Coordinates of C-alpha atoms and ligand atoms in Angstrom, one line a residue:
M23 CA 10.2 43.1 97.9
I24 CA 12.3 44.6 95.3
K25 CA 14.5 48.2 96.4
Q26 CA 16.0 48.5 93.1
A27 CA 15.2 49.7 89.8
I28 CA 17.3 50.1 86.2
I29 CA 15.4 53.0 83.7
L30 CA 16.8 52.3 80.4
A31 CA 17.6 56.1 78.9
A32 CA 20.6 55.6 76.8
G33 CA 18.6 55.9 73.6
M34 CA 18.7 58.5 71.2
G35 CA 15.1 58.7 71.0
S36 CA 15.5 61.2 67.5
R37 CA 11.5 60.4 67.0
L38 CA 10.5 64.0 69.1
A39 CA 13.8 65.4 68.0
A40 CA 11.6 68.9 67.2
L41 CA 9.6 68.4 71.1
H42 CA 12.6 68.0 73.5
D43 CA 14.8 70.6 72.1
K44 CA 18.5 69.8 73.2
A45 CA 17.3 67.4 76.1
P46 CA 17.2 63.1 76.1
K47 CA 13.0 62.7 75.5
S48 CA 12.3 61.4 79.1
F49 CA 12.7 65.5 80.3
I50 CA 10.1 65.7 78.3
T51 CA 7.1 68.3 80.7
I52 CA 3.4 66.6 82.0
E53 CA 2.4 70.3 83.6
E54 CA 6.6 70.8 83.4
T55 CA 7.6 68.1 85.4
P56 CA 10.0 66.1 83.2
I57 CA 8.2 62.0 83.0
I58 CA 11.5 61.1 84.0
I59 CA 11.7 62.8 87.1
R60 CA 8.0 62.5 88.1
S61 CA 9.2 58.5 87.1
I62 CA 11.9 58.8 90.0
E63 CA 9.2 60.5 92.2
L64 CA 7.6 57.2 91.6
L65 CA 9.2 54.7 93.0
L66 CA 10.7 56.4 95.9
S67 CA 7.3 56.6 97.1
V68 CA 7.3 53.1 96.7
G69 CA 10.5 52.2 98.4
I70 CA 12.7 51.9 96.0
D71 CA 15.4 53.0 97.2
H72 CA 18.5 51.9 94.4
I73 CA 18.0 53.8 91.1
L74 CA 20.2 53.3 88.5
I75 CA 19.5 55.0 84.9
G76 CA 21.3 53.5 82.2
V77 CA 22.6 56.8 80.1
G78 CA 24.3 57.7 77.0
H79 CA 22.8 59.9 74.0
K80 CA 23.1 63.2 76.0
K81 CA 23.9 61.3 79.7
E82 CA 24.8 65.4 80.6
F83 CA 20.8 65.7 82.1
F84 CA 20.9 62.6 83.7
E85 CA 24.2 63.2 85.9
S86 CA 22.4 66.6 86.8
L87 CA 19.3 65.1 88.2
K88 CA 21.9 62.8 90.8
N89 CA 22.4 66.4 92.6
K90 CA 18.3 67.1 93.9
Y91 CA 17.5 62.7 93.4
P92 CA 19.5 59.3 95.2
I93 CA 20.4 57.8 91.2
T94 CA 23.5 56.4 89.8
C95 CA 23.9 57.5 86.6
I96 CA 26.2 54.0 84.7
E97 CA 26.7 54.4 81.1
N98 CA 26.7 52.7 78.2
P99 CA 29.4 54.5 75.7
A100 CA 28.4 52.3 73.1
Y101 CA 24.3 53.9 73.0
A102 CA 24.3 54.7 69.5
S103 CA 25.4 51.0 67.8
T104 CA 23.7 49.5 70.8
G105 CA 20.0 48.9 71.9
S106 CA 18.7 48.5 75.5
L107 CA 20.0 44.5 76.0
A108 CA 23.3 46.0 76.5
T109 CA 22.5 49.3 78.3
L110 CA 21.1 46.4 81.0
A111 CA 24.0 44.5 80.5
V112 CA 26.3 47.0 81.4
C113 CA 24.1 48.5 85.2
Q114 CA 24.9 44.4 86.1
N115 CA 28.1 45.1 88.7
S116 CA 26.4 48.6 90.1
L117 CA 22.8 46.7 91.2
R118 CA 22.7 44.9 94.8
K119 CA 22.8 41.1 95.1
N120 CA 20.4 38.8 94.8
E121 CA 18.2 41.2 94.5
P122 CA 15.4 41.3 92.0
V123 CA 15.0 44.3 90.4
L124 CA 12.5 46.9 88.3
L125 CA 13.5 47.3 85.1
L126 CA 12.1 50.3 83.7
E127 CA 11.8 53.3 80.1
S128 CA 12.2 55.7 80.5
D129 CA 9.4 57.3 78.1
L130 CA 6.7 56.1 80.2
L131 CA 3.9 58.3 82.1
Y132 CA 2.0 55.9 84.2
E133 CA -0.3 55.9 87.2
K134 CA 1.0 54.8 90.4
Q135 CA -0.2 52.1 90.6
A136 CA 1.6 50.3 87.6
L137 CA 4.3 50.0 90.0
M138 CA 2.3 48.6 92.5
N139 CA 0.7 45.5 90.4
T140 CA 4.5 44.8 89.0
I141 CA 6.4 44.7 92.7
D142 CA 3.0 43.3 94.3
S143 CA 2.6 40.1 91.5
P144 CA 3.4 37.3 92.5
Y145 CA 5.6 36.9 90.3
E146 CA 9.7 36.6 90.9
T147 CA 10.1 37.4 87.1
C148 CA 7.2 39.7 85.4
V149 CA 6.5 41.9 82.4
L150 CA 3.4 44.4 82.9
S151 CA 0.6 44.4 80.5
C152 CA -2.6 46.0 79.8
P153 CA -5.7 44.9 77.4
V154 CA -4.6 46.1 73.9
T155 CA -4.2 50.5 73.4
T156 CA -4.1 52.4 70.2
F157 CA -1.6 55.0 71.2
G158 CA 0.5 53.6 67.8
D159 CA 3.9 51.4 67.9
E160 CA 2.5 49.1 70.5
V161 CA 4.6 46.1 71.6
Y162 CA 2.1 43.3 71.4
I163 CA 2.2 40.5 73.4
Q164 CA 1.8 37.0 72.4
R165 CA 1.3 34.1 75.7
T166 CA 0.8 30.7 76.7
Y167 CA -2.7 29.8 78.6
K168 CA -0.9 30.4 82.0
N169 CA 0.1 33.7 81.0
T170 CA 3.8 33.2 80.6
L171 CA 5.8 34.8 77.7
I172 CA 6.3 33.8 74.1
N173 CA 6.9 36.1 71.8
M174 CA 6.8 40.2 71.8
S175 CA 7.1 42.1 68.5
K176 CA 5.1 45.2 67.2
K177 CA 3.7 43.6 64.1
Q178 CA 1.0 41.8 65.0
E179 CA 0.7 39.6 62.1
D180 CA 4.0 37.8 63.6
L181 CA 2.1 36.6 66.8
E182 CA -0.7 34.2 66.8
E183 CA -2.2 35.6 70.1
T184 CA -2.2 39.8 70.9
S185 CA -4.9 40.3 73.6
S186 CA -2.2 42.5 75.8
V187 CA 0.7 45.0 74.5
L188 CA 3.8 45.8 76.8
V189 CA 3.6 48.8 79.3
G190 CA 7.2 49.2 80.1
I191 CA 7.4 47.9 83.8
N192 CA 8.5 44.9 84.2
K193 CA 10.1 42.4 87.7
I194 CA 13.2 40.9 86.9
S195 CA 14.5 38.6 89.5
A196 CA 18.1 38.3 90.4
N197 CA 18.6 35.2 88.6
H198 CA 16.9 36.6 85.7
F199 CA 18.5 39.0 85.4
E200 CA 21.9 37.4 85.1
K201 CA 20.4 35.4 82.6
L202 CA 19.4 38.2 80.4
C203 CA 23.0 39.4 80.8
N204 CA 24.4 36.1 79.5
I205 CA 21.9 36.4 76.6
S206 CA 23.3 40.4 75.4
K207 CA 26.1 38.8 74.8
Q208 CA 24.5 36.1 72.8
L209 CA 22.3 38.2 70.7
T210 CA 23.3 40.9 68.1
P211 CA 24.0 44.3 69.4
E212 CA 21.3 45.8 68.6
K213 CA 19.2 44.1 70.3
H214 CA 16.6 45.4 72.9
Y215 CA 15.5 44.1 76.0
E216 CA 12.6 42.4 75.2
D217 CA 14.1 40.4 72.5
G218 CA 16.2 39.5 76.1
L219 CA 13.5 38.9 77.7
V220 CA 11.8 36.6 74.9
T221 CA 15.0 34.1 74.7
L222 CA 14.9 33.8 78.2
A223 CA 11.1 33.0 78.6
Q224 CA 12.3 30.2 76.0
S225 CA 13.7 28.5 79.0
E226 CA 12.5 30.3 82.9
P227 CA 8.4 31.2 83.0
V228 CA 8.1 35.4 82.6
H229 CA 5.0 36.0 84.1
V230 CA 2.9 38.4 81.7
I231 CA 0.6 40.0 84.4
K232 CA -2.3 42.5 83.2
R233 CA -3.8 44.9 84.1
D234 CA -6.2 47.5 83.1
I235 CA -3.5 50.4 84.0
T236 CA -3.7 54.1 82.6
W237 CA -0.9 54.8 81.1
C238 CA 1.8 55.9 77.7
E239 CA 4.5 55.7 75.7
I240 CA 6.0 59.1 75.2
D241 CA 7.8 58.4 71.7
T242 CA 6.4 61.0 69.3
P243 CA 4.7 64.1 69.0
E244 CA 1.3 62.3 68.3
H245 CA 1.9 60.4 72.1
Y246 CA 3.3 63.7 73.3
H247 CA -0.1 65.2 73.2
F248 CA -2.0 62.8 73.9
A249 CA -0.3 61.9 76.8
S250 CA -0.7 65.4 78.1
S251 CA -4.3 66.1 76.4
I252 CA -5.9 62.8 77.1
I253 CA -3.8 60.2 79.9
W254 CA -2.6 62.9 82.8
P255 CA -5.7 63.8 83.2
E256 CA -7.3 60.8 83.7
I257 CA -4.1 60.2 85.8
K258 CA -4.6 63.3 87.9
K259 CA -7.9 61.5 88.5
K260 CA -7.2 58.7 89.4
E261 CA -4.5 60.0 92.2
T262 CA -6.5 62.0 94.2
V263 CA -7.8 60.9 96.7
P264 CA -10.4 62.5 98.8
N265 CA -8.5 64.5 101.9
I266 CA -8.6 62.6 104.9
P267 CA -9.2 65.2 108.2
R268 CA -5.8 65.7 110.3
N269 CA -6.0 65.5 113.8
I270 CA -3.4 66.1 116.4
L271 CA -3.1 62.7 117.8
L272 CA -1.1 64.7 121.3
N273 CA -2.0 60.7 123.1
P274 CA 1.4 58.5 123.4
G275 CA 0.2 56.3 120.3
P276 CA -1.7 55.6 118.3
A277 CA -0.4 58.5 116.8
T278 CA -1.1 60.8 113.4
T279 CA -0.2 59.2 110.7
T280 CA 0.1 60.7 107.0
D281 CA -2.4 60.8 104.1
T282 CA 0.0 58.0 101.9
V283 CA 0.1 55.3 105.5
K284 CA -3.8 55.6 105.4
Y285 CA -3.9 54.9 102.2
A286 CA -1.9 52.0 102.0
Q287 CA -4.3 50.0 103.9
V288 CA -6.3 50.1 100.8
V289 CA -5.6 47.1 98.2
P290 CA -7.6 44.7 96.4
D291 CA -9.0 42.1 98.5
I292 CA -5.7 39.5 99.6
C293 CA -5.2 36.5 100.9
P294 CA -1.7 36.4 104.1
R295 CA -1.1 33.1 102.6
E296 CA -0.6 33.6 99.5
A297 CA 3.1 34.0 98.5
E298 CA 2.9 37.6 97.3
F299 CA 1.6 38.5 101.0
G300 CA 4.7 36.2 102.5
D301 CA 7.2 38.1 100.5
I302 CA 6.4 41.3 102.0
L303 CA 6.2 39.7 105.3
T304 CA 9.9 38.7 105.2
S305 CA 10.2 42.2 103.4
I306 CA 9.2 44.3 106.7
R307 CA 11.3 41.8 108.7
N308 CA 13.9 42.9 107.6
D309 CA 13.6 46.7 107.1
L310 CA 12.7 46.1 111.4
T311 CA 15.6 44.0 111.9
N312 CA 17.9 47.5 110.7
L313 CA 16.0 49.4 112.8
C314 CA 18.2 48.1 115.5
A315 CA 20.6 45.1 114.8
H316 CA 21.7 43.4 111.9
T317 CA 19.2 40.3 110.1
E318 CA 22.8 37.8 109.4
T319 CA 22.4 37.8 113.8
H320 CA 19.0 39.5 115.1
T321 CA 15.4 38.7 113.3
T322 CA 12.1 40.2 113.5
V323 CA 9.1 37.9 114.8
L324 CA 5.4 39.7 114.2
I325 CA 3.0 39.4 116.2
G326 CA -1.3 40.7 115.4
G327 CA -1.7 42.5 118.6
S328 CA -1.5 45.6 120.5
G329 CA 2.4 46.6 121.2
T330 CA 1.5 44.2 125.3
A331 CA 1.4 41.4 123.2
A332 CA 4.8 41.9 121.9
V333 CA 5.6 42.5 125.2
D334 CA 4.2 39.4 126.9
A335 CA 5.5 36.8 124.6
M336 CA 8.4 38.6 124.7
L337 CA 8.3 37.6 128.4
S338 CA 6.0 34.2 128.6
S339 CA 8.6 32.6 125.8
V340 CA 11.9 34.0 127.0
I341 CA 12.9 33.7 130.6
S342 CA 14.8 30.7 131.5
R343 CA 15.0 31.3 135.4
T344 CA 14.5 34.0 137.5
A345 CA 13.6 37.8 136.1
L346 CA 15.0 41.5 137.6
V347 CA 13.0 43.3 136.9
I348 CA 13.8 47.2 136.4
S349 CA 10.6 49.1 138.1
N350 CA 10.0 53.2 137.5
G351 CA 6.8 53.6 136.1
A352 CA 2.9 51.9 135.2
Y353 CA 4.7 49.9 132.0
G354 CA 7.4 48.8 134.2
K355 CA 4.3 47.4 136.3
R356 CA 3.0 45.3 134.1
M357 CA 6.3 44.2 133.1
E358 CA 5.8 42.4 136.6
E359 CA 1.6 41.4 135.7
I360 CA 3.0 39.9 133.2
L361 CA 5.3 38.0 135.0
K362 CA 3.1 37.2 137.8
T363 CA 0.2 35.8 134.9
Y364 CA 2.5 33.3 133.8
N365 CA 3.8 32.2 137.5
I366 CA 7.8 33.6 136.0
P367 CA 10.0 33.7 139.3
Y368 CA 10.8 37.8 139.4
I369 CA 12.7 39.7 141.8
V370 CA 11.6 43.5 141.4
I371 CA 13.8 47.0 142.2
H372 CA 11.4 49.4 141.9
S373 CA 12.6 53.1 141.2
E374 CA 11.2 56.9 142.0
P375 CA 9.2 57.3 139.0
T376 CA 10.9 60.7 138.8
E377 CA 13.9 60.1 139.1
P378 CA 16.8 58.8 136.7
L379 CA 18.5 54.9 138.2
N380 CA 20.8 54.0 140.3
I381 CA 23.5 52.4 138.4
K382 CA 25.0 51.0 141.6
I383 CA 21.8 49.6 143.4
I384 CA 21.0 47.6 140.2
E385 CA 24.3 46.0 140.6
A386 CA 24.3 45.5 144.0
E387 CA 20.8 44.0 143.5
I388 CA 22.4 41.3 140.7
I389 CA 24.9 40.7 141.9
K390 CA 22.1 39.8 145.3
H391 CA 20.6 37.4 143.3
H392 CA 22.8 36.1 141.0
A393 CA 22.6 32.2 141.1
D394 CA 19.5 32.8 140.1
L395 CA 18.7 34.8 137.5
S396 CA 18.7 35.0 133.8
H397 CA 17.5 37.9 132.3
I398 CA 17.3 41.5 133.1
C399 CA 13.5 43.2 132.2
M400 CA 12.6 46.9 131.3
V401 CA 11.5 49.3 129.7
H402 CA 13.0 51.7 127.9
H403 CA 11.5 54.9 127.5
E404 CA 8.6 55.1 130.4
T405 CA 5.7 56.3 129.0
T406 CA 4.4 56.9 131.5
T407 CA 6.6 59.4 132.7
G408 CA 8.7 60.1 130.1
L409 CA 11.6 59.3 132.0
L410 CA 14.1 57.6 129.8
N411 CA 16.1 54.9 131.1
P412 CA 19.6 54.3 130.1
I413 CA 19.4 50.3 128.9
E414 CA 22.9 49.9 127.4
K415 CA 24.5 51.1 130.9
I416 CA 22.2 47.9 132.4
G417 CA 23.2 46.1 128.4
E418 CA 27.1 46.5 130.3
L419 CA 25.6 44.8 134.0
C420 CA 24.1 42.3 131.8
Q421 CA 27.5 41.9 129.8
T422 CA 29.6 41.4 133.0
Y423 CA 27.2 39.0 135.3
K424 CA 26.2 37.0 131.2
L425 CA 22.9 38.6 131.7
S426 CA 20.6 38.3 129.1
L427 CA 18.5 41.8 128.6
C428 CA 14.6 42.0 126.9
I429 CA 13.0 45.3 127.0
D430 CA 10.3 46.9 126.0
A431 CA 10.9 49.5 123.8
V432 CA 7.2 50.2 122.4
S433 CA 7.1 53.5 122.7
S434 CA 11.1 54.3 122.5
F435 CA 11.7 52.3 118.3
G436 CA 11.6 54.5 115.9
A437 CA 12.3 57.7 117.1
I438 CA 15.1 56.8 119.5
P439 CA 18.0 55.7 117.8
I440 CA 18.8 51.7 119.4
D441 CA 22.0 49.3 118.7
M442 CA 21.0 46.1 120.3
A443 CA 24.4 45.0 119.7
A444 CA 25.9 46.8 121.3
M445 CA 23.8 47.3 123.8
N446 CA 23.6 43.5 124.6
V447 CA 19.8 43.8 124.1
D448 CA 18.3 40.1 123.2
F449 CA 14.9 40.7 122.9
L450 CA 13.2 43.7 122.3
A451 CA 9.2 44.3 121.8
S452 CA 8.0 47.5 120.1
T453 CA 4.5 48.1 118.3
A454 CA 3.7 49.2 115.0
N455 CA 1.3 52.3 115.9
K456 CA 3.9 55.0 117.4
N457 CA 7.6 55.9 116.5
I458 CA 6.9 53.8 113.1
Q459 CA 3.9 56.2 112.2
G460 CA 1.9 52.7 111.1
M461 CA -1.2 52.0 111.9
A462 CA -2.3 50.0 115.4
G463 CA -2.9 45.7 115.9
L464 CA 0.2 44.4 114.4
A465 CA 3.7 44.2 117.5
F466 CA 6.6 42.8 117.1
V467 CA 9.8 41.5 119.5
I468 CA 13.2 42.0 117.4
A469 CA 15.8 38.8 118.4
N470 CA 18.7 38.0 118.6
K471 CA 18.3 34.9 116.9
K472 CA 21.1 32.3 118.9
A473 CA 19.4 33.8 122.0
L474 CA 15.6 33.0 120.4
Q475 CA 16.8 29.9 119.1
V476 CA 17.4 29.3 123.2
T477 CA 13.9 29.6 123.9
K478 CA 12.6 26.6 121.3
E479 CA 13.7 24.3 124.3
L480 CA 11.7 25.7 126.8
P481 CA 8.2 24.7 128.0
A482 CA 5.6 27.0 126.7
K483 CA 3.8 28.7 128.8
N484 CA 0.9 29.8 127.0
Y485 CA -0.8 28.8 123.0
Y486 CA -0.9 32.1 121.0
L487 CA 1.8 34.8 122.2
H488 CA 4.5 31.8 121.8
L489 CA 6.9 33.0 120.5
W490 CA 9.2 30.9 119.5
S491 CA 6.4 28.5 117.7
H492 CA 5.5 32.6 115.8
Y493 CA 8.9 32.1 114.5
D494 CA 9.0 28.5 113.7
S495 CA 6.4 29.7 111.1
L496 CA 7.7 32.7 109.2
E497 CA 10.8 31.3 109.3
K498 CA 9.6 28.0 107.7
T499 CA 6.4 29.1 105.9
K500 CA 6.8 32.7 105.2
Q501 CA 3.7 33.4 106.4
T502 CA 2.5 34.0 109.9
R503 CA 0.9 31.2 112.7
F504 CA -2.3 33.1 112.8
T505 CA -4.6 35.1 110.6
P506 CA -2.5 38.3 110.6
P507 CA -3.4 42.0 110.2
V508 CA -3.6 42.5 106.6
Q509 CA -4.6 46.4 105.9
T510 CA -2.0 47.0 108.5
I511 CA 0.6 45.5 107.8
Y512 CA 0.3 46.7 103.6
A513 CA 0.2 50.1 106.2
L514 CA 3.0 49.3 108.1
R515 CA 5.4 48.9 104.6
Q516 CA 4.5 52.1 103.8
A517 CA 5.6 53.3 107.3
L518 CA 8.7 52.0 106.9
I519 CA 9.2 52.9 103.2
E520 CA 8.7 57.3 105.0
L521 CA 10.0 55.9 108.9
K522 CA 14.0 55.1 105.8
Q523 CA 13.4 58.4 103.7
E524 CA 13.1 60.1 106.5
G525 CA 15.7 58.6 108.7
V526 CA 15.4 57.2 113.0
E527 CA 17.7 60.2 113.9
N528 CA 16.4 62.7 111.9
R529 CA 12.7 61.4 112.9
Y530 CA 13.8 62.0 116.6
R531 CA 15.4 65.4 116.0
R532 CA 11.8 66.3 113.9
Y533 CA 9.8 65.5 117.5
I534 CA 12.7 67.0 119.7
S535 CA 12.2 70.3 118.0
C536 CA 8.4 69.4 119.4
W537 CA 8.8 68.8 122.4
E538 CA 10.8 72.1 122.6
T539 CA 8.3 74.1 121.3
L540 CA 6.6 72.5 124.5
M541 CA 8.9 73.2 127.1
T542 CA 8.4 76.7 125.8
G543 CA 5.3 77.1 125.8
L544 CA 4.3 75.8 129.5
N545 CA 6.8 77.1 130.6
S546 CA 5.5 80.6 128.7
L547 CA 2.2 79.4 131.0
N548 CA 4.0 78.6 134.2
L549 CA 2.8 75.1 133.6
K550 CA 5.5 72.0 135.4
T551 CA 6.6 69.1 134.3
L552 CA 6.1 66.5 136.5
V553 CA 9.5 65.1 135.5
E554 CA 12.5 67.2 135.7
K555 CA 14.6 68.3 131.6
E556 CA 17.5 66.4 131.7
H557 CA 15.8 62.9 132.0
H558 CA 13.5 63.5 129.2
G559 CA 12.9 61.3 126.5
K560 CA 11.7 64.1 124.5
L561 CA 8.5 61.7 123.0
I562 CA 6.6 62.8 126.4
T563 CA 6.1 65.0 129.1
T564 CA 4.7 64.5 131.7
I565 CA 2.6 68.0 133.0
L566 CA 1.5 68.6 136.5
E567 CA -2.6 70.2 136.5
P568 CA -2.5 73.6 137.0
T569 CA -4.1 74.7 140.3
L570 CA -6.1 77.2 138.8
P571 CA -9.9 76.5 140.9
N572 CA -12.4 75.7 138.0
Y573 CA -9.6 73.5 136.5
N574 CA -11.3 70.2 135.1
F575 CA -9.0 67.6 132.9
Q576 CA -12.2 66.3 131.2
D577 CA -13.6 69.4 130.4
M578 CA -10.2 70.9 129.0
H579 CA -9.6 68.0 126.4
G580 CA -13.2 69.3 125.4
Y581 CA -12.5 71.9 124.7
L582 CA -9.4 71.0 123.1
Y583 CA -10.4 67.9 121.3
D584 CA -13.1 70.7 119.3
R585 CA -9.9 72.4 118.2
G586 CA -8.3 69.0 116.5
F587 CA -5.3 67.8 119.5
T588 CA -6.1 64.8 121.1
I589 CA -4.9 64.9 124.6
Y590 CA -4.2 62.9 127.2
P591 CA -4.9 62.0 131.1
G592 CA -2.2 61.2 133.2
K593 CA -1.4 57.4 134.2
L594 CA 0.6 58.3 138.1
G595 CA -1.8 58.1 140.9
N596 CA -1.1 60.2 143.5
N597 CA -0.2 62.9 140.7
H598 CA -2.7 65.4 139.5
T599 CA -1.3 65.0 136.0
F600 CA -1.8 64.9 132.0
R601 CA 0.2 64.5 129.6
I602 CA 0.9 65.5 125.9
S603 CA 2.5 63.6 123.6
N604 CA 4.8 64.8 120.6
I605 CA 4.8 61.1 118.3
G606 CA 3.9 60.9 115.0
E607 CA 3.2 63.0 111.6
L608 CA 4.1 65.6 113.8
H609 CA 5.5 69.1 113.5
S610 CA 6.3 72.0 115.9
K611 CA 3.7 74.4 113.8
D612 CA 1.5 71.9 115.2
I613 CA 2.7 72.3 118.9
A614 CA 3.3 75.3 118.4
L615 CA -0.5 75.6 118.0
F616 CA -1.1 73.8 120.3
I617 CA -0.1 75.6 122.9
D618 CA -2.7 79.0 121.6
A619 CA -5.7 77.0 121.9
L620 CA -3.9 75.9 125.8
K621 CA -4.0 79.3 125.9
N622 CA -6.7 80.0 125.1
Y623 CA -8.6 77.2 127.2
L624 CA -5.8 78.6 130.9
S625 CA -7.4 82.1 130.1
I626 CA -11.2 81.3 129.4
I627 CA -11.3 79.6 132.9
Q628 CA -9.1 82.2 134.6
Ligands
PLP708 C1 2.6 52.4 124.5 C2 3.2 51.4 125.3 C3 3.1 50.0 126.0 C4 1.9 48.5 124.4 O1 0.5 49.5 125.1 P1 -0.9 49.0 124.2 O2 -1.3 49.8 124.6 O3 -0.9 47.3 124.8 O4 -0.4 48.5 122.9 C5 3.7 49.0 126.2 N1 4.6 49.7 126.8 C6 4.7 51.2 126.7 C7 6.3 51.6 127.5 C8 4.1 51.4 125.9 O5 4.5 53.0 125.9

């Protein structure tokens, strides 16, 4: 997946001088937004996190954008006497190595789909084209029957076949980019990137993808008029999507998602065995790994299913001898049940669900059974109570006693920062639909590669959930072993873009601000929490039910549900509790509204 882009913006654009006055032409505005800014924002929204702008003419305008956008300006000092190919070449050293790059012209007004079509095309290097337009100043394309580039020209009569025109949005592989830079040294300096691509196409396949997209280049006052009166309204119409009612989900996942994540599922029909889908899987795996480790030492295995599928795959596939389970809630109990189902030997330490773990007792238990133990299994954030377990402390014990640590981080990953290497965690199970704010249906295990490699030799205890087999398939074929939840994966890609933009720490901070609003509200309503505040993970709160005689959970749930709030029942046998989670696309004002509604309900049943 492409994560970096170059916008070629060094040229003078003299034909538009009258319209954009002192600024470069890409600062021309459509509905008050300069087209360069629209372009930068679109790039960021599709996950491009390294944007280079090749500048020259009036470079200070571009430099000023650095205050607001994460961009880097690279100067082509010879912009007045060289073409865009020279500007492309000066960007070479600032690109991330071995990654493809999106190459854009700066004077384009285009719909977002144009970027998606290019990013998601199966070809390493391709130019985006569309059916022949009549805006004026078209670059016509001649291609082979295999849709590879032969030639480009502004003069239709130069070419034998001209059924498509160049848009100015292109994808270039790392290898081809290097070749283009070498070509720029061979061609005369005034050549443009199009000339470079045509030369490249003589020895390498440069694919021409043709899509019916809405766009135009703004080079002349006529273009500008056309762009603002025809193209822009059309783009707006295409990009306006129906509003989807937003429910405030206060259950601990699936969590409330953004509209962009919801709509990311709407993609052209695709077979998940195609190369472009494999690229998406690889990129998602790397993004997930990078949230808590490094891709050199760790890897992510994607498994279709809910969070429990990942926990099941992890526990059934990695334990070589006896496991020690630390259990202090329903999800710890689930770990025990999984191990029992597979007849995997385990010892369990039951700890009070409302009290922090006693590390001394755990250590004593480790020492007692040390001869048999190979793994420790525990839940990071126990969703039953909201209690946060100190994985780093158990990780230290694992290091001391040479044990491997497996954690269920289903409800913590993506919000509570985790560093697998520093915390000595070898395996971590989680899911797309909690703090990552994606859709339900995809789970994953993040593993230390060395620890994972060892599991290859263990006899498989199951067929579908065998972790090594999933990993092996992903590594060897870039495909999932079985049919993946295709649309859920597109949503996850978008959710990861949004998580990266927000950052795990900031996401946790936002969740904590929701939790603080919740705590203040509960306090004002005289409602008590099951666990002492200081032990809260601040993601879910277990609340003791009010003792009012007319109180009934279902009744309260119904009242709140009708008002857009979904609350969750308690899970611990004896205590009369209900749970409020504050994960997902929520802000403290949503929690304040919930508190108001809860207050109203309680006053009605008084
Ligand atoms: C949500 C959750 C799971 C997985 O539950 P599913 O219903 O399978 O998605 C596992 N562990 C914890 C701690 C959880 O919060």
